mmCIF file of C-alpha atoms in Angstrom:
data_model
loop_
_atom_site.group_PDB
_atom_site.id
_atom_site.type_symbol
_atom_site.label_atom_id
_atom_site.label_comp_id
_atom_site.label_asym_id
_atom_site.label_seq_id
_atom_site.Cartn_x
_atom_site.Cartn_y
_atom_site.Cartn_z
ATOM 1 C CA MET J 13 -4.886 -45.661 27.630
ATOM 2 C CA THR J 14 -3.450 -48.466 25.661
ATOM 3 C CA PRO J 15 0.549 -49.428 25.715
ATOM 4 C CA VAL J 16 -0.043 -48.645 20.781
ATOM 5 C CA LYS J 17 -1.383 -45.390 21.650
ATOM 6 C CA SER J 18 0.977 -44.616 24.802
ATOM 7 C CA ALA J 19 4.255 -45.132 22.342
ATOM 8 C CA PHE J 20 1.854 -42.451 19.555
ATOM 9 C CA ARG J 21 1.276 -39.954 22.786
ATOM 10 C CA THR J 22 4.834 -40.065 23.227
ATOM 11 C CA ILE J 23 5.986 -39.948 19.521
ATOM 12 C CA HIS J 24 3.832 -36.846 19.241
ATOM 13 C CA LEU J 25 5.016 -35.413 22.758
ATOM 14 C CA TRP J 26 8.696 -35.096 21.782
ATOM 15 C CA LEU J 27 8.305 -34.935 17.915
ATOM 16 C CA GLY J 28 6.397 -31.703 19.069
ATOM 17 C CA LEU J 29 8.646 -30.318 21.710
ATOM 18 C CA ALA J 30 11.542 -30.536 19.659
ATOM 19 C CA SER J 31 10.480 -28.731 16.337
ATOM 20 C CA GLY J 32 7.084 -26.831 17.899
ATOM 21 C CA LEU J 33 9.735 -23.144 17.500
ATOM 22 C CA ILE J 34 10.008 -23.962 13.383
ATOM 23 C CA ILE J 35 6.599 -25.299 13.415
ATOM 24 C CA VAL J 36 5.208 -22.160 15.276
ATOM 25 C CA PHE J 37 7.486 -19.293 12.539
ATOM 26 C CA VAL J 38 6.587 -21.530 9.258
ATOM 27 C CA CYS J 39 2.714 -21.137 10.345
ATOM 28 C CA LEU J 40 2.912 -17.670 10.501
ATOM 29 C CA THR J 41 4.911 -16.797 8.008
ATOM 30 C CA GLY J 42 3.091 -18.648 5.771
ATOM 31 C CA SER J 43 -0.402 -17.377 7.280
ATOM 32 C CA VAL J 44 1.253 -13.800 6.110
ATOM 33 C CA LEU J 45 2.552 -14.574 2.537
ATOM 34 C CA ALA J 46 -1.257 -16.150 1.883
ATOM 35 C CA PHE J 47 -2.221 -12.319 0.789
ATOM 36 C CA GLU J 48 1.034 -11.530 -0.757
ATOM 37 C CA GLN J 49 -0.886 -10.020 -3.453
ATOM 38 C CA GLU J 50 -3.131 -8.232 -1.784
ATOM 39 C CA ILE J 51 -1.329 -6.463 0.724
ATOM 40 C CA GLU J 52 0.702 -6.152 -2.265
ATOM 41 C CA HIS J 53 -1.303 -4.203 -4.207
ATOM 42 C CA ALA J 54 -2.836 -2.642 -1.651
ATOM 43 C CA TRP J 55 0.107 -1.320 -0.856
ATOM 44 C CA HIS J 56 1.514 -0.050 -3.626
ATOM 45 C CA ARG J 57 -1.527 0.499 -5.829
ATOM 46 C CA GLU J 58 -0.045 2.792 -7.845
ATOM 47 C CA ARG J 59 2.365 0.733 -9.146
ATOM 48 C CA TYR J 60 -0.107 -1.851 -10.729
ATOM 49 C CA PHE J 61 -3.057 0.035 -10.893
ATOM 50 C CA VAL J 62 -3.858 3.023 -13.712
ATOM 51 C CA ALA J 63 -7.049 4.912 -14.829
ATOM 52 C CA PRO J 64 -8.648 3.700 -17.642
ATOM 53 C CA ALA J 65 -8.602 5.776 -20.677
ATOM 54 C CA THR J 66 -11.073 5.925 -24.235
ATOM 55 C CA THR J 67 -8.197 5.916 -25.862
ATOM 56 C CA PRO J 68 -7.018 2.892 -27.440
ATOM 57 C CA ARG J 69 -3.683 1.217 -25.352
ATOM 58 C CA LEU J 70 -0.026 2.402 -26.784
ATOM 59 C CA PRO J 71 2.029 0.068 -28.879
ATOM 60 C CA LEU J 72 4.791 -2.131 -26.771
ATOM 61 C CA ALA J 73 7.431 -0.738 -29.006
ATOM 62 C CA GLN J 74 6.712 2.573 -28.240
ATOM 63 C CA LEU J 75 5.587 1.702 -24.296
ATOM 64 C CA ALA J 76 9.718 -0.066 -24.849
ATOM 65 C CA GLU J 77 11.001 3.361 -25.812
ATOM 66 C CA ALA J 78 9.745 4.434 -23.189
ATOM 67 C CA VAL J 79 11.243 2.059 -21.253
ATOM 68 C CA LYS J 80 14.886 2.502 -22.903
ATOM 69 C CA ALA J 81 14.206 6.526 -21.967
ATOM 70 C CA HIS J 82 14.493 5.546 -18.609
ATOM 71 C CA LYS J 83 16.936 2.890 -19.121
ATOM 72 C CA PRO J 84 19.185 3.846 -21.344
ATOM 73 C CA LYS J 85 21.469 0.301 -20.504
ATOM 74 C CA ALA J 86 18.246 -1.694 -20.173
ATOM 75 C CA ARG J 87 17.758 -4.257 -22.613
ATOM 76 C CA ILE J 88 13.540 -5.994 -22.630
ATOM 77 C CA GLY J 89 13.319 -9.039 -21.633
ATOM 78 C CA GLY J 90 9.146 -9.733 -21.716
ATOM 79 C CA PHE J 91 5.957 -8.288 -21.553
ATOM 80 C CA LYS J 92 3.501 -8.768 -18.718
ATOM 81 C CA LEU J 93 -0.308 -7.234 -20.478
ATOM 82 C CA TYR J 94 -3.664 -7.733 -18.788
ATOM 83 C CA ALA J 95 -7.163 -7.968 -19.830
ATOM 84 C CA ASP J 96 -8.393 -5.239 -17.322
ATOM 85 C CA PRO J 97 -8.026 -2.237 -18.816
ATOM 86 C CA ALA J 98 -7.066 -0.391 -15.231
ATOM 87 C CA ARG J 99 -3.704 -1.784 -14.921
ATOM 88 C CA THR J 100 -0.735 -1.590 -15.923
ATOM 89 C CA VAL J 101 1.635 -3.370 -18.041
ATOM 90 C CA GLU J 102 4.961 -5.550 -17.175
ATOM 91 C CA VAL J 103 7.840 -4.894 -18.576
ATOM 92 C CA SER J 104 10.242 -7.940 -17.554
ATOM 93 C CA LEU J 105 14.260 -6.536 -17.809
ATOM 94 C CA ALA J 106 17.903 -9.156 -18.892
ATOM 95 C CA GLY J 107 18.927 -10.523 -15.313
ATOM 96 C CA GLY J 108 21.880 -8.296 -16.065
ATOM 97 C CA ASP J 109 20.533 -5.024 -15.968
ATOM 98 C CA ALA J 110 20.083 -3.899 -12.500
ATOM 99 C CA GLY J 111 16.761 -2.222 -11.155
ATOM 100 C CA GLY J 112 15.873 1.845 -9.725
ATOM 101 C CA LYS J 113 19.088 3.941 -8.952
ATOM 102 C CA ASN J 114 22.672 2.270 -7.879
ATOM 103 C CA GLY J 115 21.116 -1.200 -9.091
ATOM 104 C CA LYS J 116 18.184 -1.403 -6.480
ATOM 105 C CA GLY J 117 14.980 -1.304 -7.538
ATOM 106 C CA GLY J 118 11.205 -1.707 -5.906
ATOM 107 C CA PRO J 119 9.763 -3.844 -3.355
ATOM 108 C CA ARG J 120 9.129 -7.574 -5.055
ATOM 109 C CA GLY J 121 5.096 -8.371 -5.224
ATOM 110 C CA SER J 122 3.348 -12.194 -6.109
ATOM 111 C CA GLU J 123 3.115 -9.735 -9.631
ATOM 112 C CA SER J 124 6.233 -10.129 -10.536
ATOM 113 C CA ARG J 125 6.502 -13.842 -11.495
ATOM 114 C CA MET J 126 5.234 -14.607 -15.461
ATOM 115 C CA PRO J 127 2.532 -17.253 -15.123
ATOM 116 C CA GLY J 128 3.700 -20.382 -16.982
ATOM 117 C CA LYS J 129 7.351 -20.838 -16.520
ATOM 118 C CA GLY J 130 8.069 -24.022 -14.885
ATOM 119 C CA PRO J 131 10.987 -24.929 -12.314
ATOM 120 C CA GLU J 132 13.098 -25.044 -14.712
ATOM 121 C CA LYS J 133 15.755 -22.624 -15.989
ATOM 122 C CA GLY J 134 16.388 -20.360 -18.590
ATOM 123 C CA GLY J 135 17.933 -22.195 -21.612
ATOM 124 C CA LYS J 136 17.981 -20.959 -25.417
ATOM 125 C CA GLY J 137 14.950 -19.864 -26.095
ATOM 126 C CA GLY J 138 12.503 -17.184 -25.421
ATOM 127 C CA LYS J 139 12.745 -18.211 -20.949
ATOM 128 C CA GLY J 140 12.756 -15.153 -19.557
ATOM 129 C CA ASP J 141 14.769 -14.776 -17.115
ATOM 130 C CA GLY J 142 12.821 -14.828 -13.307
ATOM 131 C CA GLY J 143 15.188 -13.168 -11.655
ATOM 132 C CA GLY J 144 15.488 -10.087 -13.317
ATOM 133 C CA PRO J 145 13.723 -6.586 -12.481
ATOM 134 C CA ARG J 146 10.667 -4.707 -13.697
ATOM 135 C CA ILE J 147 9.164 -1.790 -14.757
ATOM 136 C CA PHE J 148 5.626 -0.778 -14.167
ATOM 137 C CA ILE J 149 4.427 1.905 -17.140
ATOM 138 C CA ASN J 150 0.818 2.856 -18.127
ATOM 139 C CA PRO J 151 -0.742 1.119 -21.001
ATOM 140 C CA TYR J 152 -2.602 4.564 -22.265
ATOM 141 C CA THR J 153 0.593 7.361 -20.844
ATOM 142 C CA ALA J 154 4.149 5.330 -21.424
ATOM 143 C CA ALA J 155 4.621 7.276 -17.989
ATOM 144 C CA ILE J 156 6.359 4.981 -15.268
ATOM 145 C CA THR J 157 4.521 4.115 -12.601
ATOM 146 C CA GLY J 158 6.806 2.001 -10.672
ATOM 147 C CA GLU J 159 9.617 -0.837 -10.269
ATOM 148 C CA LEU J 160 11.153 -3.642 -8.682
ATOM 149 C CA ASN J 161 14.140 -6.182 -7.565
ATOM 150 C CA PRO J 162 13.489 -9.256 -6.718
ATOM 151 C CA ARG J 163 16.323 -9.708 -4.600
ATOM 152 C CA ASP J 164 14.678 -6.965 -2.625
ATOM 153 C CA ASN J 165 11.767 -7.136 -1.493
ATOM 154 C CA PHE J 166 9.868 -7.714 2.256
ATOM 155 C CA PHE J 167 7.761 -9.823 0.971
ATOM 156 C CA LYS J 168 10.477 -12.498 -0.579
ATOM 157 C CA THR J 169 12.220 -11.981 2.851
ATOM 158 C CA VAL J 170 9.051 -13.806 4.644
ATOM 159 C CA GLU J 171 9.137 -16.303 1.782
ATOM 160 C CA GLN J 172 13.699 -17.030 1.762
ATOM 161 C CA LEU J 173 12.679 -17.595 5.953
ATOM 162 C CA HIS J 174 9.491 -19.691 5.546
ATOM 163 C CA ARG J 175 10.709 -21.744 3.358
ATOM 164 C CA GLY J 176 14.408 -22.033 4.387
ATOM 165 C CA LEU J 177 15.325 -19.787 7.035
ATOM 166 C CA VAL J 178 17.903 -18.136 4.183
ATOM 167 C CA ALA J 179 20.591 -20.541 4.828
ATOM 168 C CA GLY J 180 20.721 -21.738 0.804
ATOM 169 C CA LYS J 181 20.651 -25.718 1.053
ATOM 170 C CA ILE J 182 21.029 -26.090 4.089
ATOM 171 C CA GLY J 183 18.124 -24.110 5.155
ATOM 172 C CA LYS J 184 15.623 -25.780 2.712
ATOM 173 C CA LEU J 185 16.724 -28.981 4.290
ATOM 174 C CA VAL J 186 16.078 -28.887 7.657
ATOM 175 C CA MET J 187 12.270 -27.430 6.563
ATOM 176 C CA GLY J 188 11.965 -29.784 4.636
ATOM 177 C CA VAL J 189 12.258 -32.346 7.467
ATOM 178 C CA SER J 190 10.389 -29.815 9.405
ATOM 179 C CA ALA J 191 7.705 -30.277 7.074
ATOM 180 C CA THR J 192 7.783 -34.122 7.152
ATOM 181 C CA VAL J 193 8.124 -34.728 11.593
ATOM 182 C CA PHE J 194 5.017 -32.433 11.659
ATOM 183 C CA LEU J 195 3.658 -34.843 9.071
ATOM 184 C CA PHE J 196 3.774 -37.080 11.558
ATOM 185 C CA ILE J 197 3.145 -35.054 14.545
ATOM 186 C CA LEU J 198 0.142 -33.949 12.816
ATOM 187 C CA GLY J 199 -0.451 -38.168 12.022
ATOM 188 C CA THR J 200 0.204 -39.362 15.306
ATOM 189 C CA GLY J 201 -2.113 -36.727 16.799
ATOM 190 C CA LEU J 202 -5.252 -37.628 15.562
ATOM 191 C CA VAL J 203 -4.774 -41.130 16.498
ATOM 192 C CA LEU J 204 -4.412 -39.346 19.691
ATOM 193 C CA TRP J 205 -7.805 -38.359 19.146
ATOM 194 C CA TRP J 206 -10.199 -41.167 18.300
ATOM 195 C CA PRO J 207 -12.096 -41.253 20.682
ATOM 196 C CA THR J 208 -12.323 -45.242 21.896
ATOM 197 C CA ALA J 209 -16.266 -44.937 22.688
ATOM 198 C CA ARG J 210 -18.641 -43.578 20.373
ATOM 199 C CA LYS J 211 -20.031 -40.790 24.056
ATOM 200 C CA ALA J 212 -16.511 -40.359 23.117
ATOM 201 C CA LEU J 213 -17.032 -38.311 20.839
ATOM 202 C CA THR J 214 -19.165 -35.441 20.395
ATOM 203 C CA PRO J 215 -17.251 -33.450 23.560
ATOM 204 C CA ARG J 216 -13.822 -33.948 21.539
ATOM 205 C CA LEU J 217 -15.550 -31.823 18.062
ATOM 206 C CA LYS J 218 -16.493 -28.660 20.202
ATOM 207 C CA VAL J 219 -14.328 -26.425 22.557
ATOM 208 C CA LYS J 220 -16.277 -25.677 25.714
ATOM 209 C CA TRP J 221 -16.204 -22.497 26.226
ATOM 210 C CA GLY J 222 -17.171 -20.893 29.226
ATOM 211 C CA SER J 223 -14.456 -23.221 30.629
ATOM 212 C CA GLY J 224 -10.945 -22.694 32.537
ATOM 213 C CA TRP J 225 -8.561 -21.602 30.883
ATOM 214 C CA LYS J 226 -6.600 -25.207 31.205
ATOM 215 C CA ARG J 227 -9.752 -26.446 29.552
ATOM 216 C CA LEU J 228 -10.339 -24.416 27.028
ATOM 217 C CA ASN J 229 -6.330 -24.836 25.931
ATOM 218 C CA HIS J 230 -7.391 -28.385 25.486
ATOM 219 C CA ASP J 231 -10.524 -27.933 24.054
ATOM 220 C CA PHE J 232 -8.226 -25.503 20.743
ATOM 221 C CA HIS J 233 -5.171 -28.525 20.917
ATOM 222 C CA ILE J 234 -8.380 -31.236 20.549
ATOM 223 C CA SER J 235 -10.814 -29.764 18.773
ATOM 224 C CA LEU J 236 -9.550 -27.217 16.555
ATOM 225 C CA GLY J 237 -6.742 -29.475 16.129
ATOM 226 C CA PHE J 238 -8.105 -32.252 14.477
ATOM 227 C CA TYR J 239 -10.368 -29.554 12.334
ATOM 228 C CA ALA J 240 -7.961 -28.368 11.015
ATOM 229 C CA SER J 241 -5.162 -31.735 10.495
ATOM 230 C CA VAL J 242 -6.432 -32.230 7.633
ATOM 231 C CA PHE J 243 -5.363 -28.535 5.512
ATOM 232 C CA LEU J 244 -2.409 -28.672 8.154
ATOM 233 C CA PHE J 245 -1.800 -32.255 6.439
ATOM 234 C CA ILE J 246 -2.277 -30.890 2.270
ATOM 235 C CA MET J 247 -0.301 -27.611 3.268
ATOM 236 C CA ALA J 248 2.733 -30.480 4.666
ATOM 237 C CA LEU J 249 2.377 -32.609 2.031
ATOM 238 C CA THR J 250 2.876 -29.784 -0.806
ATOM 239 C CA GLY J 251 5.830 -28.638 1.935
ATOM 240 C CA VAL J 252 7.192 -31.298 1.412
ATOM 241 C CA GLY J 253 6.794 -32.308 -2.273
ATOM 242 C CA MET J 254 8.853 -28.406 -2.989
ATOM 243 C CA SER J 255 11.109 -29.285 -0.644
ATOM 244 C CA PHE J 256 13.062 -32.363 -1.801
ATOM 245 C CA ASP J 257 13.954 -32.947 -5.530
ATOM 246 C CA TRP J 258 12.552 -36.628 -5.244
ATOM 247 C CA VAL J 259 8.604 -35.872 -4.777
ATOM 248 C CA GLY J 260 8.769 -34.636 -7.699
ATOM 249 C CA ALA J 261 10.872 -37.582 -9.514
ATOM 250 C CA GLY J 262 9.484 -39.629 -8.032
ATOM 251 C CA ILE J 263 5.340 -37.486 -9.401
ATOM 252 C CA ASN J 264 6.911 -37.906 -12.117
ATOM 253 C CA ARG J 265 7.799 -41.998 -13.280
ATOM 254 C CA LEU J 266 4.811 -42.327 -11.636
ATOM 255 C CA THR J 267 2.150 -40.803 -13.882
ATOM 256 C CA HIS J 268 5.213 -41.472 -16.933
ATOM 257 C CA SER J 269 5.774 -37.800 -16.965
ATOM 258 C CA PRO J 270 9.406 -36.589 -18.852
ATOM 259 C CA LEU J 271 11.674 -36.354 -15.833
ATOM 260 C CA LYS J 272 12.738 -32.759 -17.409
ATOM 261 C CA ARG J 273 10.660 -30.274 -19.094
ATOM 262 C CA PRO J 274 12.231 -30.345 -22.693
ATOM 263 C CA GLU J 275 14.140 -27.486 -24.271
ATOM 264 C CA PRO J 276 12.081 -23.927 -25.784
ATOM 265 C CA PRO J 277 12.333 -23.983 -30.096
ATOM 266 C CA THR J 278 15.541 -22.615 -31.583
ATOM 267 C CA SER J 279 15.099 -19.351 -34.415
ATOM 268 C CA ALA J 280 15.294 -20.915 -38.477
ATOM 269 C CA ALA J 281 18.587 -18.645 -39.490
ATOM 270 C CA PRO J 282 17.614 -15.959 -41.861
ATOM 271 C CA ALA J 283 17.121 -16.204 -45.795
ATOM 272 C CA VAL J 284 17.877 -12.489 -44.950
ATOM 273 C CA ALA J 285 20.856 -11.140 -43.160
ATOM 274 C CA GLY J 286 20.444 -8.485 -41.111
ATOM 275 C CA THR J 287 16.716 -9.607 -41.388
ATOM 276 C CA ALA J 288 14.941 -7.658 -38.328
ATOM 277 C CA PRO J 289 13.436 -9.945 -35.078
ATOM 278 C CA PHE J 290 9.258 -10.308 -35.535
ATOM 279 C CA ALA J 291 8.327 -7.278 -33.412
ATOM 280 C CA ALA J 292 6.605 -7.581 -29.824
ATOM 281 C CA ASP J 293 3.114 -6.293 -31.124
ATOM 282 C CA ALA J 294 3.287 -9.084 -33.367
ATOM 283 C CA VAL J 295 2.893 -11.419 -31.127
ATOM 284 C CA LEU J 296 0.418 -9.606 -28.999
ATOM 285 C CA ALA J 297 -1.763 -9.412 -31.887
ATOM 286 C CA LEU J 298 -1.209 -13.357 -32.917
ATOM 287 C CA ALA J 299 -1.728 -13.946 -29.446
ATOM 288 C CA ARG J 300 -5.457 -11.957 -29.500
ATOM 289 C CA GLN J 301 -6.258 -13.509 -32.933
ATOM 290 C CA GLN J 302 -5.292 -17.332 -30.912
ATOM 291 C CA ALA J 303 -7.651 -16.266 -27.392
ATOM 292 C CA PRO J 304 -9.351 -13.054 -27.444
ATOM 293 C CA ASP J 305 -11.244 -12.949 -24.239
ATOM 294 C CA ALA J 306 -7.554 -14.091 -22.397
ATOM 295 C CA GLU J 307 -7.353 -12.719 -18.674
ATOM 296 C CA LEU J 308 -3.755 -11.976 -19.736
ATOM 297 C CA PHE J 309 -0.447 -12.071 -22.482
ATOM 298 C CA SER J 310 3.369 -12.660 -21.235
ATOM 299 C CA VAL J 311 5.457 -11.999 -24.391
ATOM 300 C CA GLN J 312 9.291 -13.760 -23.865
ATOM 301 C CA MET J 313 11.405 -12.567 -26.503
ATOM 302 C CA PRO J 314 15.093 -15.005 -26.736
ATOM 303 C CA LYS J 315 18.158 -13.883 -25.306
ATOM 304 C CA GLU J 316 20.188 -15.961 -28.392
ATOM 305 C CA PRO J 317 20.243 -15.907 -32.210
ATOM 306 C CA THR J 318 19.114 -18.810 -31.746
ATOM 307 C CA GLY J 319 16.651 -17.977 -28.947
ATOM 308 C CA SER J 320 12.661 -18.542 -30.037
ATOM 309 C CA ILE J 321 10.116 -16.102 -28.576
ATOM 310 C CA ARG J 322 8.028 -17.004 -26.293
ATOM 311 C CA LEU J 323 4.165 -16.589 -25.796
ATOM 312 C CA ALA J 324 2.179 -17.476 -22.546
ATOM 313 C CA ILE J 325 -2.288 -17.582 -22.434
ATOM 314 C CA LEU J 326 -4.283 -17.105 -19.518
ATOM 315 C CA ARG J 327 -7.368 -18.286 -20.216
ATOM 316 C CA PRO J 328 -10.078 -17.350 -18.166
ATOM 317 C CA ASN J 329 -11.282 -20.138 -14.870
ATOM 318 C CA ALA J 330 -7.195 -21.285 -14.780
ATOM 319 C CA ILE J 331 -6.880 -22.817 -12.188
ATOM 320 C CA THR J 332 -3.645 -20.435 -11.150
ATOM 321 C CA GLU J 333 -1.954 -18.772 -12.948
ATOM 322 C CA ASN J 334 0.512 -21.183 -13.458
ATOM 323 C CA ALA J 335 -2.589 -22.976 -15.651
ATOM 324 C CA THR J 336 -1.150 -20.544 -19.309
ATOM 325 C CA ASP J 337 -1.160 -22.394 -23.103
ATOM 326 C CA GLU J 338 2.436 -22.351 -24.649
ATOM 327 C CA VAL J 339 3.747 -20.932 -28.275
ATOM 328 C CA TYR J 340 6.858 -19.914 -29.517
ATOM 329 C CA LEU J 341 7.214 -18.501 -32.198
ATOM 330 C CA ASP J 342 10.486 -18.297 -34.945
ATOM 331 C CA GLN J 343 11.963 -14.461 -33.711
ATOM 332 C CA TYR J 344 12.423 -13.730 -37.257
ATOM 333 C CA SER J 345 9.941 -15.266 -39.116
ATOM 334 C CA GLY J 346 6.860 -14.875 -36.587
ATOM 335 C CA ARG J 347 6.582 -18.891 -37.974
ATOM 336 C CA VAL J 348 5.028 -20.893 -35.240
ATOM 337 C CA ILE J 349 7.547 -23.808 -34.616
ATOM 338 C CA SER J 350 5.261 -25.381 -31.466
ATOM 339 C CA SER J 351 2.569 -25.489 -28.949
ATOM 340 C CA GLN J 352 0.852 -26.337 -25.933
ATOM 341 C CA ASN J 353 -1.781 -25.699 -23.792
ATOM 342 C CA TYR J 354 -2.144 -26.831 -20.755
ATOM 343 C CA ALA J 355 -4.271 -29.773 -20.427
ATOM 344 C CA GLN J 356 -1.237 -31.039 -22.911
ATOM 345 C CA ARG J 357 1.323 -31.094 -20.845
ATOM 346 C CA PRO J 358 2.458 -33.771 -18.505
ATOM 347 C CA VAL J 359 0.718 -34.932 -15.642
ATOM 348 C CA GLY J 360 3.781 -34.987 -13.236
ATOM 349 C CA GLN J 361 4.180 -31.488 -14.309
ATOM 350 C CA ARG J 362 0.618 -30.514 -14.177
ATOM 351 C CA ILE J 363 0.382 -32.103 -10.186
ATOM 352 C CA ARG J 364 4.338 -29.796 -9.009
ATOM 353 C CA GLY J 365 2.600 -26.485 -10.603
ATOM 354 C CA LEU J 366 -0.151 -26.931 -8.288
ATOM 355 C CA PHE J 367 2.102 -27.309 -5.296
ATOM 356 C CA LYS J 368 2.687 -23.813 -4.832
ATOM 357 C CA PRO J 369 -1.185 -22.809 -4.857
ATOM 358 C CA VAL J 370 -2.401 -25.184 -2.710
ATOM 359 C CA HIS J 371 0.163 -24.695 -0.559
ATOM 360 C CA THR J 372 -0.408 -20.916 0.122
ATOM 361 C CA GLY J 373 -4.118 -21.416 -0.698
ATOM 362 C CA ALA J 374 -3.542 -19.622 -3.887
ATOM 363 C CA ILE J 375 -5.172 -22.052 -5.742
ATOM 364 C CA PHE J 376 -8.880 -21.192 -5.974
ATOM 365 C CA GLY J 377 -8.458 -17.777 -4.879
ATOM 366 C CA LEU J 378 -9.727 -15.912 -2.096
ATOM 367 C CA PRO J 379 -11.905 -18.851 0.059
ATOM 368 C CA THR J 380 -8.777 -20.574 -0.576
ATOM 369 C CA LYS J 381 -6.387 -17.892 0.717
ATOM 370 C CA ILE J 382 -8.952 -17.196 4.091
ATOM 371 C CA LEU J 383 -8.792 -20.398 4.721
ATOM 372 C CA ALA J 384 -4.965 -20.696 4.701
ATOM 373 C CA PHE J 385 -4.790 -17.884 6.478
ATOM 374 C CA VAL J 386 -6.445 -18.932 9.537
ATOM 375 C CA ILE J 387 -5.627 -22.445 8.579
ATOM 376 C CA GLY J 388 -2.025 -20.790 9.333
ATOM 377 C CA LEU J 389 -2.402 -18.694 12.629
ATOM 378 C CA LEU J 390 -4.771 -22.219 13.905
ATOM 379 C CA GLY J 391 -1.212 -23.784 12.885
ATOM 380 C CA ALA J 392 0.926 -21.733 14.988
ATOM 381 C CA THR J 393 -1.174 -22.109 18.268
ATOM 382 C CA PHE J 394 -0.847 -25.995 18.473
ATOM 383 C CA PRO J 395 3.020 -26.012 19.535
ATOM 384 C CA ILE J 396 1.687 -23.696 23.018
ATOM 385 C CA THR J 397 -1.054 -24.945 23.366
ATOM 386 C CA GLY J 398 0.163 -28.886 23.514
ATOM 387 C CA THR J 399 2.705 -27.501 25.380
ATOM 388 C CA ILE J 400 1.114 -26.344 27.738
ATOM 389 C CA MET J 401 -1.028 -29.768 28.354
ATOM 390 C CA TRP J 402 2.302 -31.582 29.318
ATOM 391 C CA LEU J 403 3.580 -28.433 31.628
ATOM 392 C CA ASN J 404 -0.315 -29.046 32.657
ATOM 393 C CA ARG J 405 0.430 -33.335 33.124
ATOM 394 C CA ARG J 406 3.812 -32.922 34.619
ATOM 395 C CA ARG J 407 2.290 -30.120 37.890
ATOM 396 C CA LYS J 408 -1.176 -33.104 37.820
ATOM 397 C CA SER J 409 2.209 -34.901 38.648
ATOM 398 C CA ARG J 410 4.591 -33.708 40.584
ATOM 399 C CA ARG J 411 0.868 -32.592 42.841
ATOM 400 C CA ASN J 412 -0.086 -36.705 42.835
ATOM 401 C CA MET J 413 3.376 -37.792 43.481
ATOM 402 C CA ARG J 414 3.560 -35.709 47.377
ATOM 403 C CA PRO J 415 1.705 -37.392 48.984
ATOM 404 C CA GLN J 416 3.365 -41.129 47.955
ATOM 405 C CA LEU J 417 6.603 -39.631 49.112
ATOM 406 C CA GLN J 418 6.001 -37.700 52.121
ATOM 407 C CA ALA J 419 3.862 -41.461 53.229
ATOM 408 C CA VAL J 420 7.053 -43.099 52.967
#
């Protein structure tokens, strides 16, 4: 082995030993999160799905009344409606309203995130409160089918563990550093894998089935590691991007995109005092006129008298659930104040919006989710197989040293 490869092996080894447990943990929790939506829908199917009826869907105003009857102190924050006739309507409550009995709601699913919501915090406009409880309601009967609170849910806990070990900023920093270390491990691993002779290439691309366990362990680490390394590199890279704010800021600068999203527009004061706000049903009717083939609509009602109504429209074949067109309406007149389709968003914002769906495998639906699940499981095995290889080499080295010591 050349001195350069020997140095890379040392770096690869000690970085792997130092971060192995964290890598195993992150890969396993990431595999669980790859099918968060599917598991949540299967686990609480009655919450998300109803039997389609032949009668028209009820107006949003009637659904809102049913929610208020269920929770008298609730303040409606927004609605999320699917084109799928079998889906329930999701009603978001303002963050200060507790969900469920005694202030607790049911488990949180991936569907609780309103589409089109950026990473910024809500401002004066029509942004909904992403942390509020969710009420699910049958659009044909106005029956409450379930509720959840984003803070009390299995997948939320797994996500917090995956992203920061439930340790806040420090945990997020630790995970970001670990993802960076993993990039170095993958890079040095590829250097070590690269054969010096062409005839050695084929053996490194295949697992020699039927061999002893040591050989299989070696092939699993070397051969499967090579195939998984590209995907693991992408996952680690997007993990770094989500952990460090400077990555997003750097992307914005490179793409000449604004560092922050603009504040939502405000509504003009009504000409007549006491003017009733523009109804959610009128917003929905306008949305259906603009995009009759949309997969879902998200209507976020303003929280302040000067706020605007935010309408997010998810078009068919959108690359992610966040790839929505946005329209802001005056809450009193219903006049369109501003609008922006997904292609008009700044390049930096679109790139950063892809970090999570690429990281979790949701970018192209079920095929990439399965790929992310498998790659995550494989990633969890590499620190283990690598440690076994190191221990085997140490035992072999000790055995070779014994005859020399005895001769002395």
